[in-house]
Amino acid sequence: MRMIDGLPDIRRGKVFHLLGAATVFAAWRLTGMPAPGTLGRLLPLAWAVTAVVHDGSRESAASRYLLGLFLLLSFVWTVSPVIPMLAAAIALTALVPSLLSVSGRRYGIIMAVLPLLPLVLVLVPFTGDEPHYARITESLFPGSGGEFAAFAAQSGDPVEGISHHQMLYPVLLLPGYPLGIQGLRVVNLAFAVAAAWILSLLLRDSGCVRWERLAVLGLFLMPGGGVLGLVYPGWLALLLLLLGVLLHRRHGGWLAVSVAALLLVLLKIRFIGISAGLFLALTLEYRGRRRWLMPLALSAAVAAGLLFDLIILGGRVFWVRYGNPAFLMTLLVQPLYRMPELLLSLIGTLVDIESGLLWRAPWVLAAMAGIPVLRREDRSLFRWLGLPAICYLLFLVYWAGYNWSGSPTPSGRMLLPVLPLLIASLGRVWSNRGTRLLVWISAGIAAAHFCSPELRFNHADGMDAMVSLLAGPSSGIHPWLPATVRASVPVFSLWTAVAVSMSLLIYRNSRYSETFAAIVLALLCFLGSTTRRVWQAEDLPPSMVHGCRPYPGEDDPESRKYWMFSRQRMLEMDEEGDLVSLPLPSGADTVSVRIGCRIPPGAHPGGIRAACGPWSDTLYGSSILLEPPKWATLIREVRLEPRPENLSGMTWELEVPAACGSLLVGTVEGSAVYLDYVSVGH
Amino acid sequence: MPVCTAAAVLLFIGAGWYCLSLCLLAAGAAFHRGDPQVRTALLALGGLSLVSGGNGGSVALVTAASLSGLWVSDSPVSRTAFAACVMTALPEGSVENLVPLLPSAALAIPLRRTWQRGGLIMAGMASVMLLGGIPGASSPNEARAVENAGTAATSWYHSVPLDLSSPVLLLERGEDGAGILRIRCSAGGVRDAGTVAAVLSGGEEVLIDMGTDTLELAAPEFPVRIEIVRDWRPFNHPVVHFLGAEVLNADD
């Protein structure tokens, strides 16, 4: 750094980033870090592009420090597989202050995204719904080569030949199709940049001082960064929402809002919540007779739209997907019989470890603190961004229930419509204590997701990809993390209380807010260092499992979508050699062990065996076929098959001599057993 | 902060060199003078070291954090704590080849300018690389492949990348039985056409050269061990992508 101390400040930033690019590239090569052809080139490229777009002002101290930290971590990368991932994330986090400073320039939002462009286009696997959207776009292109023909059908399609995806979005992707996957992604990146630009204009109009920086943060941080440039309609929906709001705020009238609301529904039925919120905000703006005429006109328009779809379009938009009586009955009985599950899902959007915002976007806690401030300072903006967000969130949870997360597609993508409200609110508490700490942590997490895209994909099985990578399967942290699929009321309550407390402290600008965050993080880390006692069957690492198969075989949560009771995966044991081996804690003569399993009923009762050295014990029995829940019988006649997911769980408690060191759990004479969990020394 | 850290470390982890190093890191962060964001980063790395333990990963993270603190902190007390933290890695023993770095850490304490300390630490890192290669775990990290034993043939179908941070993969099988083990893998990342890794089964050894390979072991003894045999060298990134394996009957 001393070399560039003498440079005038107008060029210093550019030189620093060029040197940074060279440093990252050289360190990667010299230390032999993995993925030299992809990450080892794309990260230096991101630094080099930042040098090009940078205004040349002095670089931030944080960038210098983080570059140094990258060097030190790359130096010790061979010690642990986690360190290369951390080093790459830190190298990208070091660019965040520069990207924020770039945002203040002309076309700053576009320039701030350019360094991320190669990472998004090259690194993120083309998976989830992306190839299906590409296939629909391809079908619209005359003479297309059929590159995506293999993705013609998808789980969740209403009938063969009709996708559950609608046509408007694939049509808008047409300009990018000739350039292949990268072309489709660039079109989506353009949608995202346009949405961020309009958001920045809204924030500027509202009197927010850091409008460009906040918009760039919205693009980079999760959940926005998680689908930045990917072929998903979330950012386009935000563009339509924000464009409608901006035009209405600047020119008044109902036309812009109505067109945006209609396009949102045509884009994806799921966005009907945003449309409802827009109309609600419009209604609240009217006074007198117009306030009452508005809902009537809207109801008439909805009815006309449904009739148009039914008679003219043959039901291709709404009726073919959602017009069946069972689905409509499901919507009707949800509030009566499934309220706890819906409530859990609603809280899960914040605290769920796999898809909730808290764990990959802790800046959201600061944003939540800013919501009352936004409401106080700019009630109109609060209404126009808040009502669509709230209506969408309620609609998502109510409509999709357990599937609100959209797993295994990128975590948090379903919560994108809440982003404008949160970003606008974040700007109101930017100077409060604790906000920057949360934004820094969020930037680090977002950078890790950009550098290691596999962290974005979870499978609704209770294990988060990032926590699993960092802590490993044997860590005691897992039972302390809230997962919707294995819901624990105390754990959910604890984390909800922590999140609310943190938001309150930031709202009050308390001097304890950073201390509180540090204590919570430290406690989490210490819990992470403890050894696991409760082993869920699906979490057992390969070293502890011999034979056995996960049930169901596919990790896609679609295979568990229609399970009516617990949706946790199990381990199937049905052969002599199928075994689970668990370490026993030392220090006592005996260890309490609890085993949860299901044994299908048959002619002869099956059995499960626990052994520890010469000691062994066996439990014979069979599970009971459960009655279908009442809400299911209200929808249609249900007769449950004797499959493991429909059987009652059995719990076996036993005392095991600890001297032998490890416990073996297996089946008796090859009878089928489905293992749920094993708790050792509870 | 150091006292709280010490209490928490003793409660959750117990006494030991790593415990001492965490306390020294916390002390260094507490006395740190300079950019407050640095303190956040130091504590975050200390916390991550607790979570990502195993085979020296914790010690490596704490050592890297301490060196970064030693580099940027304006407080001599803080720098002393950070240097002492680096020293504890030596008796702890899970990270090898750190010795040439220790004189640099000690000499950096009294230096008043950041660039001087940075230069000295860089010199220490260079000397480590020149004298014995970059630091590594004293016992190599071992990965295990997920076995699918439910079908007619035993198979391991999840791909696993092996590199110098995780150079060993074990294929385990619940029961021994006759059959041919066929392994599909892809090796590369080196600047010659030589051997990158080896498959070890009982007394048998099969070498994996650069390029894509399908290997067969006629009478495998489990666990079968796939191991990168290249040591660290600059500009080399030895890697083996294990793509899958299956046990076939001899007449297949």
PDB file of C-alpha atoms in Angstrom, chain B:
ATOM      1  CA  MET B   1     -14.116  -9.471  26.863  1.00  0.00           C
ATOM      2  CA  PRO B   2     -11.094 -11.770  27.397  1.00  0.00           C
ATOM      3  CA  VAL B   3     -12.440 -12.886  30.790  1.00  0.00           C
ATOM      4  CA  CYS B   4     -15.880 -13.651  29.329  1.00  0.00           C
ATOM      5  CA  THR B   5     -14.262 -15.503  26.441  1.00  0.00           C
ATOM      6  CA  ALA B   6     -12.095 -17.505  28.836  1.00  0.00           C
ATOM      7  CA  ALA B   7     -15.110 -18.448  30.944  1.00  0.00           C
ATOM      8  CA  ALA B   8     -17.132 -19.464  27.894  1.00  0.00           C
ATOM      9  CA  VAL B   9     -14.245 -21.399  26.365  1.00  0.00           C
ATOM     10  CA  LEU B  10     -13.619 -23.291  29.586  1.00  0.00           C
ATOM     11  CA  LEU B  11     -17.314 -24.070  29.897  1.00  0.00           C
ATOM     12  CA  PHE B  12     -17.865 -25.251  26.325  1.00  0.00           C
ATOM     13  CA  ILE B  13     -14.457 -26.550  25.232  1.00  0.00           C
ATOM     14  CA  GLY B  14     -12.242 -27.042  28.284  1.00  0.00           C
ATOM     15  CA  ALA B  15      -8.663 -26.004  28.947  1.00  0.00           C
ATOM     16  CA  GLY B  16      -5.989 -26.369  26.293  1.00  0.00           C
ATOM     17  CA  TRP B  17      -3.750 -24.487  23.882  1.00  0.00           C
ATOM     18  CA  TYR B  18      -6.653 -23.656  21.591  1.00  0.00           C
ATOM     19  CA  CYS B  19      -8.546 -22.250  24.573  1.00  0.00           C
ATOM     20  CA  LEU B  20      -5.555 -20.041  25.377  1.00  0.00           C
ATOM     21  CA  SER B  21      -5.260 -18.886  21.774  1.00  0.00           C
ATOM     22  CA  LEU B  22      -8.927 -17.864  21.689  1.00  0.00           C
ATOM     23  CA  CYS B  23      -8.512 -15.891  24.917  1.00  0.00           C
ATOM     24  CA  LEU B  24      -5.430 -14.152  23.504  1.00  0.00           C
ATOM     25  CA  LEU B  25      -7.318 -13.331  20.306  1.00  0.00           C
ATOM     26  CA  ALA B  26     -10.142 -11.859  22.383  1.00  0.00           C
ATOM     27  CA  ALA B  27      -7.605  -9.865  24.431  1.00  0.00           C
ATOM     28  CA  GLY B  28      -5.972  -8.553  21.267  1.00  0.00           C
ATOM     29  CA  ALA B  29      -9.365  -7.553  19.872  1.00  0.00           C
ATOM     30  CA  ALA B  30     -10.320  -5.876  23.152  1.00  0.00           C
ATOM     31  CA  PHE B  31      -7.195  -3.720  23.170  1.00  0.00           C
ATOM     32  CA  HIS B  32      -7.260  -3.137  19.398  1.00  0.00           C
ATOM     33  CA  ARG B  33      -6.853   0.488  18.371  1.00  0.00           C
ATOM     34  CA  GLY B  34      -7.798   1.448  14.832  1.00  0.00           C
ATOM     35  CA  ASP B  35     -10.645   0.634  12.455  1.00  0.00           C
ATOM     36  CA  PRO B  36     -13.545  -0.754  14.583  1.00  0.00           C
ATOM     37  CA  GLN B  37     -14.643  -3.006  11.694  1.00  0.00           C
ATOM     38  CA  VAL B  38     -11.391  -4.936  12.204  1.00  0.00           C
ATOM     39  CA  ARG B  39     -12.491  -5.925  15.681  1.00  0.00           C
ATOM     40  CA  THR B  40     -15.725  -7.269  14.233  1.00  0.00           C
ATOM     41  CA  ALA B  41     -13.808  -9.298  11.657  1.00  0.00           C
ATOM     42  CA  LEU B  42     -11.407 -10.652  14.298  1.00  0.00           C
ATOM     43  CA  LEU B  43     -14.208 -11.779  16.559  1.00  0.00           C
ATOM     44  CA  ALA B  44     -16.138 -13.233  13.628  1.00  0.00           C
ATOM     45  CA  LEU B  45     -13.125 -15.323  12.642  1.00  0.00           C
ATOM     46  CA  GLY B  46     -12.645 -16.412  16.254  1.00  0.00           C
ATOM     47  CA  GLY B  47     -16.291 -17.467  16.355  1.00  0.00           C
ATOM     48  CA  LEU B  48     -16.044 -19.283  13.036  1.00  0.00           C
ATOM     49  CA  SER B  49     -12.997 -21.135  14.341  1.00  0.00           C
ATOM     50  CA  LEU B  50     -15.188 -22.547  17.110  1.00  0.00           C
ATOM     51  CA  VAL B  51     -17.761 -23.789  14.634  1.00  0.00           C
ATOM     52  CA  SER B  52     -15.458 -25.063  11.902  1.00  0.00           C
ATOM     53  CA  GLY B  53     -13.222 -27.203  14.040  1.00  0.00           C
ATOM     54  CA  GLY B  54     -11.479 -30.440  13.247  1.00  0.00           C
ATOM     55  CA  ASN B  55      -7.953 -31.185  12.083  1.00  0.00           C
ATOM     56  CA  GLY B  56      -6.458 -27.779  12.679  1.00  0.00           C
ATOM     57  CA  GLY B  57      -9.073 -25.672  10.922  1.00  0.00           C
ATOM     58  CA  SER B  58      -9.845 -23.845  14.166  1.00  0.00           C
ATOM     59  CA  VAL B  59      -6.203 -23.111  14.893  1.00  0.00           C
ATOM     60  CA  ALA B  60      -5.551 -21.980  11.317  1.00  0.00           C
ATOM     61  CA  LEU B  61      -8.435 -19.517  11.460  1.00  0.00           C
ATOM     62  CA  VAL B  62      -7.341 -18.109  14.819  1.00  0.00           C
ATOM     63  CA  THR B  63      -3.747 -17.825  13.574  1.00  0.00           C
ATOM     64  CA  ALA B  64      -4.814 -15.988  10.410  1.00  0.00           C
ATOM     65  CA  ALA B  65      -7.039 -13.660  12.448  1.00  0.00           C
ATOM     66  CA  SER B  66      -4.191 -12.942  14.901  1.00  0.00           C
ATOM     67  CA  LEU B  67      -1.738 -12.190  12.107  1.00  0.00           C
ATOM     68  CA  SER B  68      -4.225  -9.785  10.544  1.00  0.00           C
ATOM     69  CA  GLY B  69      -4.684  -8.097  13.926  1.00  0.00           C
ATOM     70  CA  LEU B  70      -0.937  -7.904  14.430  1.00  0.00           C
ATOM     71  CA  TRP B  71      -0.709  -6.265  11.026  1.00  0.00           C
ATOM     72  CA  VAL B  72      -3.273  -3.499  11.520  1.00  0.00           C
ATOM     73  CA  SER B  73      -3.566  -2.815  15.249  1.00  0.00           C
ATOM     74  CA  ASP B  74      -2.077   0.461  16.507  1.00  0.00           C
ATOM     75  CA  SER B  75      -1.889  -0.743  20.117  1.00  0.00           C
ATOM     76  CA  PRO B  76       1.336  -2.490  21.250  1.00  0.00           C
ATOM     77  CA  VAL B  77      -0.582  -4.350  23.987  1.00  0.00           C
ATOM     78  CA  SER B  78      -3.001  -5.669  21.393  1.00  0.00           C
ATOM     79  CA  ARG B  79      -0.137  -6.646  19.088  1.00  0.00           C
ATOM     80  CA  THR B  80       1.571  -8.518  21.909  1.00  0.00           C
ATOM     81  CA  ALA B  81      -1.602 -10.502  22.553  1.00  0.00           C
ATOM     82  CA  PHE B  82      -1.962 -11.292  18.852  1.00  0.00           C
ATOM     83  CA  ALA B  83       1.681 -12.400  18.559  1.00  0.00           C
ATOM     84  CA  ALA B  84       1.295 -14.600  21.636  1.00  0.00           C
ATOM     85  CA  CYS B  85      -1.816 -16.071  20.035  1.00  0.00           C
ATOM     86  CA  VAL B  86       0.212 -17.002  16.935  1.00  0.00           C
ATOM     87  CA  MET B  87       2.831 -18.638  19.185  1.00  0.00           C
ATOM     88  CA  THR B  88       0.258 -20.951  20.785  1.00  0.00           C
ATOM     89  CA  ALA B  89      -0.292 -22.668  17.435  1.00  0.00           C
ATOM     90  CA  LEU B  90       3.121 -24.322  17.779  1.00  0.00           C
ATOM     91  CA  PRO B  91       2.522 -26.373  20.977  1.00  0.00           C
ATOM     92  CA  GLU B  92      -1.071 -26.995  19.909  1.00  0.00           C
ATOM     93  CA  GLY B  93       0.353 -28.982  17.029  1.00  0.00           C
ATOM     94  CA  SER B  94      -2.555 -29.505  14.661  1.00  0.00           C
ATOM     95  CA  VAL B  95      -1.081 -27.163  12.023  1.00  0.00           C
ATOM     96  CA  GLU B  96       2.342 -27.986  10.637  1.00  0.00           C
ATOM     97  CA  ASN B  97       5.093 -25.816   9.268  1.00  0.00           C
ATOM     98  CA  LEU B  98       4.332 -22.569  11.090  1.00  0.00           C
ATOM     99  CA  VAL B  99       7.715 -22.233  12.835  1.00  0.00           C
ATOM    100  CA  PRO B 100       9.339 -19.788  10.350  1.00  0.00           C
ATOM    101  CA  LEU B 101       6.419 -17.435  10.912  1.00  0.00           C
ATOM    102  CA  LEU B 102       6.991 -17.050  14.647  1.00  0.00           C
ATOM    103  CA  PRO B 103      10.065 -14.754  14.508  1.00  0.00           C
ATOM    104  CA  SER B 104       8.191 -12.426  12.171  1.00  0.00           C
ATOM    105  CA  ALA B 105       5.267 -12.303  14.602  1.00  0.00           C
ATOM    106  CA  ALA B 106       7.560 -11.510  17.504  1.00  0.00           C
ATOM    107  CA  LEU B 107       9.545  -8.883  15.599  1.00  0.00           C
ATOM    108  CA  ALA B 108       6.379  -7.167  14.361  1.00  0.00           C
ATOM    109  CA  ILE B 109       5.218  -6.269  17.893  1.00  0.00           C
ATOM    110  CA  PRO B 110       7.375  -3.150  18.397  1.00  0.00           C
ATOM    111  CA  LEU B 111       7.112  -1.843  14.823  1.00  0.00           C
ATOM    112  CA  ARG B 112       5.010   1.313  14.694  1.00  0.00           C
ATOM    113  CA  ARG B 113       4.126   1.498  11.025  1.00  0.00           C
ATOM    114  CA  THR B 114       1.484  -0.735   9.486  1.00  0.00           C
ATOM    115  CA  TRP B 115       3.394  -1.294   6.253  1.00  0.00           C
ATOM    116  CA  GLN B 116       6.492  -2.401   8.211  1.00  0.00           C
ATOM    117  CA  ARG B 117       4.496  -4.967  10.140  1.00  0.00           C
ATOM    118  CA  GLY B 118       2.727  -6.085   6.985  1.00  0.00           C
ATOM    119  CA  GLY B 119       6.033  -6.456   5.176  1.00  0.00           C
ATOM    120  CA  LEU B 120       7.505  -8.476   8.020  1.00  0.00           C
ATOM    121  CA  ILE B 121       4.517 -10.806   8.144  1.00  0.00           C
ATOM    122  CA  MET B 122       4.696 -11.223   4.357  1.00  0.00           C
ATOM    123  CA  ALA B 123       8.388 -12.034   4.696  1.00  0.00           C
ATOM    124  CA  GLY B 124       7.497 -14.639   7.322  1.00  0.00           C
ATOM    125  CA  MET B 125       4.907 -16.174   5.001  1.00  0.00           C
ATOM    126  CA  ALA B 126       7.411 -16.232   2.157  1.00  0.00           C
ATOM    127  CA  SER B 127       9.993 -17.957   4.356  1.00  0.00           C
ATOM    128  CA  VAL B 128       7.414 -20.584   5.374  1.00  0.00           C
ATOM    129  CA  MET B 129       6.697 -21.272   1.705  1.00  0.00           C
ATOM    130  CA  LEU B 130      10.352 -21.430   0.778  1.00  0.00           C
ATOM    131  CA  LEU B 131      11.430 -23.618   3.681  1.00  0.00           C
ATOM    132  CA  GLY B 132       8.742 -26.277   3.723  1.00  0.00           C
ATOM    133  CA  GLY B 133       5.656 -25.324   1.746  1.00  0.00           C
ATOM    134  CA  ILE B 134       2.483 -23.693   3.034  1.00  0.00           C
ATOM    135  CA  PRO B 135       1.096 -24.861   6.398  1.00  0.00           C
ATOM    136  CA  GLY B 136      -1.022 -27.987   6.407  1.00  0.00           C
ATOM    137  CA  ALA B 137      -2.998 -30.104   8.842  1.00  0.00           C
ATOM    138  CA  SER B 138      -0.860 -32.523  10.824  1.00  0.00           C
ATOM    139  CA  SER B 139      -3.356 -35.297  10.048  1.00  0.00           C
ATOM    140  CA  PRO B 140      -5.085 -35.134   6.653  1.00  0.00           C
ATOM    141  CA  ASN B 141      -8.818 -34.526   6.460  1.00  0.00           C
ATOM    142  CA  GLU B 142     -10.657 -37.654   5.389  1.00  0.00           C
ATOM    143  CA  ALA B 143     -13.927 -37.582   3.496  1.00  0.00           C
ATOM    144  CA  ARG B 144     -16.243 -40.557   3.214  1.00  0.00           C
ATOM    145  CA  ALA B 145     -18.368 -41.381   0.210  1.00  0.00           C
ATOM    146  CA  VAL B 146     -22.094 -41.975   0.629  1.00  0.00           C
ATOM    147  CA  GLU B 147     -22.780 -45.641   0.072  1.00  0.00           C
ATOM    148  CA  ASN B 148     -25.934 -46.833  -1.640  1.00  0.00           C
ATOM    149  CA  ALA B 149     -26.198 -50.471  -0.682  1.00  0.00           C
ATOM    150  CA  GLY B 150     -29.882 -50.965  -1.420  1.00  0.00           C
ATOM    151  CA  THR B 151     -29.657 -51.930  -5.055  1.00  0.00           C
ATOM    152  CA  ALA B 152     -28.294 -55.147  -6.531  1.00  0.00           C
ATOM    153  CA  ALA B 153     -24.757 -53.751  -6.685  1.00  0.00           C
ATOM    154  CA  THR B 154     -23.105 -51.660  -3.991  1.00  0.00           C
ATOM    155  CA  SER B 155     -22.419 -48.195  -5.317  1.00  0.00           C
ATOM    156  CA  TRP B 156     -21.152 -44.806  -4.268  1.00  0.00           C
ATOM    157  CA  TYR B 157     -22.901 -42.306  -6.477  1.00  0.00           C
ATOM    158  CA  HIS B 158     -22.261 -38.869  -4.956  1.00  0.00           C
ATOM    159  CA  SER B 159     -19.351 -37.018  -6.524  1.00  0.00           C
ATOM    160  CA  VAL B 160     -16.691 -35.819  -4.078  1.00  0.00           C
ATOM    161  CA  PRO B 161     -13.899 -33.389  -4.962  1.00  0.00           C
ATOM    162  CA  LEU B 162     -10.520 -34.090  -3.356  1.00  0.00           C
ATOM    163  CA  ASP B 163      -7.868 -31.400  -3.044  1.00  0.00           C
ATOM    164  CA  LEU B 164      -5.033 -30.637  -0.641  1.00  0.00           C
ATOM    165  CA  SER B 165      -7.464 -29.403   2.044  1.00  0.00           C
ATOM    166  CA  SER B 166      -9.295 -32.727   1.950  1.00  0.00           C
ATOM    167  CA  PRO B 167      -6.910 -35.161   0.266  1.00  0.00           C
ATOM    168  CA  VAL B 168      -8.363 -38.523   1.323  1.00  0.00           C
ATOM    169  CA  LEU B 169     -11.604 -40.284   0.438  1.00  0.00           C
ATOM    170  CA  LEU B 170     -12.660 -43.556   2.033  1.00  0.00           C
ATOM    171  CA  LEU B 171     -15.027 -45.978   0.391  1.00  0.00           C
ATOM    172  CA  GLU B 172     -16.496 -48.154   3.101  1.00  0.00           C
ATOM    173  CA  ARG B 173     -18.733 -51.159   2.740  1.00  0.00           C
ATOM    174  CA  GLY B 174     -20.834 -52.799   5.397  1.00  0.00           C
ATOM    175  CA  GLU B 175     -19.829 -56.309   4.397  1.00  0.00           C
ATOM    176  CA  ASP B 176     -16.965 -57.765   2.419  1.00  0.00           C
ATOM    177  CA  GLY B 177     -17.851 -59.741  -0.680  1.00  0.00           C
ATOM    178  CA  ALA B 178     -16.470 -60.819  -4.011  1.00  0.00           C
ATOM    179  CA  GLY B 179     -16.628 -58.461  -6.944  1.00  0.00           C
ATOM    180  CA  ILE B 180     -14.746 -55.929  -8.980  1.00  0.00           C
ATOM    181  CA  LEU B 181     -14.632 -52.355  -7.760  1.00  0.00           C
ATOM    182  CA  ARG B 182     -14.933 -49.875 -10.619  1.00  0.00           C
ATOM    183  CA  ILE B 183     -14.070 -46.292  -9.767  1.00  0.00           C
ATOM    184  CA  ARG B 184     -14.832 -43.328 -12.016  1.00  0.00           C
ATOM    185  CA  CYS B 185     -12.773 -40.239 -11.374  1.00  0.00           C
ATOM    186  CA  SER B 186     -11.107 -37.292 -13.022  1.00  0.00           C
ATOM    187  CA  ALA B 187      -7.693 -36.062 -11.930  1.00  0.00           C
ATOM    188  CA  GLY B 188      -5.907 -32.882 -12.907  1.00  0.00           C
ATOM    189  CA  GLY B 189      -4.674 -29.475 -11.829  1.00  0.00           C
ATOM    190  CA  VAL B 190      -0.968 -30.264 -12.264  1.00  0.00           C
ATOM    191  CA  ARG B 191       1.524 -29.101 -14.876  1.00  0.00           C
ATOM    192  CA  ASP B 192       2.754 -32.508 -16.002  1.00  0.00           C
ATOM    193  CA  ALA B 193       1.263 -35.838 -17.019  1.00  0.00           C
ATOM    194  CA  GLY B 194       2.349 -37.639 -13.860  1.00  0.00           C
ATOM    195  CA  THR B 195       0.488 -39.349 -11.061  1.00  0.00           C
ATOM    196  CA  VAL B 196      -1.933 -37.188  -9.073  1.00  0.00           C
ATOM    197  CA  ALA B 197      -3.443 -39.690  -6.673  1.00  0.00           C
ATOM    198  CA  ALA B 198      -3.477 -43.331  -5.693  1.00  0.00           C
ATOM    199  CA  VAL B 199      -6.111 -45.890  -4.784  1.00  0.00           C
ATOM    200  CA  LEU B 200      -5.050 -48.061  -1.857  1.00  0.00           C
ATOM    201  CA  SER B 201      -6.828 -51.297  -1.030  1.00  0.00           C
ATOM    202  CA  GLY B 202      -5.165 -53.730   1.327  1.00  0.00           C
ATOM    203  CA  GLY B 203      -1.656 -54.112  -0.082  1.00  0.00           C
ATOM    204  CA  GLU B 204      -2.662 -53.120  -3.607  1.00  0.00           C
ATOM    205  CA  GLU B 205      -1.969 -49.653  -5.028  1.00  0.00           C
ATOM    206  CA  VAL B 206      -3.372 -48.261  -8.297  1.00  0.00           C
ATOM    207  CA  LEU B 207      -2.134 -44.892  -9.514  1.00  0.00           C
ATOM    208  CA  ILE B 208      -4.418 -42.175 -10.891  1.00  0.00           C
ATOM    209  CA  ASP B 209      -2.670 -40.134 -13.569  1.00  0.00           C
ATOM    210  CA  MET B 210      -3.678 -36.763 -14.954  1.00  0.00           C
ATOM    211  CA  GLY B 211      -6.888 -36.979 -17.017  1.00  0.00           C
ATOM    212  CA  THR B 212     -10.135 -38.883 -16.680  1.00  0.00           C
ATOM    213  CA  ASP B 213      -9.824 -42.438 -15.507  1.00  0.00           C
ATOM    214  CA  THR B 214     -11.899 -45.490 -14.900  1.00  0.00           C
ATOM    215  CA  LEU B 215     -10.063 -47.794 -12.535  1.00  0.00           C
ATOM    216  CA  GLU B 216     -10.839 -51.364 -11.631  1.00  0.00           C
ATOM    217  CA  LEU B 217      -9.731 -53.282  -8.571  1.00  0.00           C
ATOM    218  CA  ALA B 218     -10.161 -57.045  -8.952  1.00  0.00           C
ATOM    219  CA  ALA B 219     -10.306 -57.995  -5.271  1.00  0.00           C
ATOM    220  CA  PRO B 220     -10.854 -54.850  -3.211  1.00  0.00           C
ATOM    221  CA  GLU B 221     -10.420 -54.845   0.537  1.00  0.00           C
ATOM    222  CA  PHE B 222     -12.543 -52.260   2.278  1.00  0.00           C
ATOM    223  CA  PRO B 223     -12.147 -49.499   3.269  1.00  0.00           C
ATOM    224  CA  VAL B 224     -10.660 -48.446  -0.069  1.00  0.00           C
ATOM    225  CA  ARG B 225      -8.624 -45.274   0.259  1.00  0.00           C
ATOM    226  CA  ILE B 226      -8.273 -42.715  -2.538  1.00  0.00           C
ATOM    227  CA  GLU B 227      -5.512 -40.250  -1.699  1.00  0.00           C
ATOM    228  CA  ILE B 228      -3.821 -37.338  -3.453  1.00  0.00           C
ATOM    229  CA  VAL B 229      -0.111 -38.133  -3.516  1.00  0.00           C
ATOM    230  CA  ARG B 230       1.153 -34.718  -4.650  1.00  0.00           C
ATOM    231  CA  ASP B 231       2.587 -32.361  -2.077  1.00  0.00           C
ATOM    232  CA  TRP B 232       2.024 -28.645  -2.270  1.00  0.00           C
ATOM    233  CA  ARG B 233       3.934 -26.850  -5.004  1.00  0.00           C
ATOM    234  CA  PRO B 234       3.368 -23.314  -6.272  1.00  0.00           C
ATOM    235  CA  PHE B 235       1.171 -23.049  -9.385  1.00  0.00           C
ATOM    236  CA  ASN B 236      -0.102 -26.596  -8.957  1.00  0.00           C
ATOM    237  CA  HIS B 237      -3.693 -27.309  -7.911  1.00  0.00           C
ATOM    238  CA  PRO B 238      -3.898 -31.112  -7.702  1.00  0.00           C
ATOM    239  CA  VAL B 239      -7.491 -32.269  -7.647  1.00  0.00           C
ATOM    240  CA  VAL B 240      -9.362 -35.537  -8.043  1.00  0.00           C
ATOM    241  CA  HIS B 241     -13.056 -35.440  -8.795  1.00  0.00           C
ATOM    242  CA  PHE B 242     -14.434 -38.737  -7.534  1.00  0.00           C
ATOM    243  CA  LEU B 243     -17.456 -39.275  -9.759  1.00  0.00           C
ATOM    244  CA  GLY B 244     -18.727 -42.578  -8.411  1.00  0.00           C
ATOM    245  CA  ALA B 245     -17.938 -46.249  -7.930  1.00  0.00           C
ATOM    246  CA  GLU B 246     -19.673 -49.577  -7.925  1.00  0.00           C
ATOM    247  CA  VAL B 247     -18.949 -53.181  -7.006  1.00  0.00           C
ATOM    248  CA  LEU B 248     -19.627 -55.485  -9.955  1.00  0.00           C
ATOM    249  CA  ASN B 249     -19.888 -59.225 -10.012  1.00  0.00           C
ATOM    250  CA  ALA B 250     -16.864 -60.840 -11.597  1.00  0.00           C
ATOM    251  CA  ASP B 251     -18.864 -62.057 -14.610  1.00  0.00           C
ATOM    252  CA  ASP B 252     -20.427 -58.608 -15.387  1.00  0.00           C
TER     253      ASP B 252
END
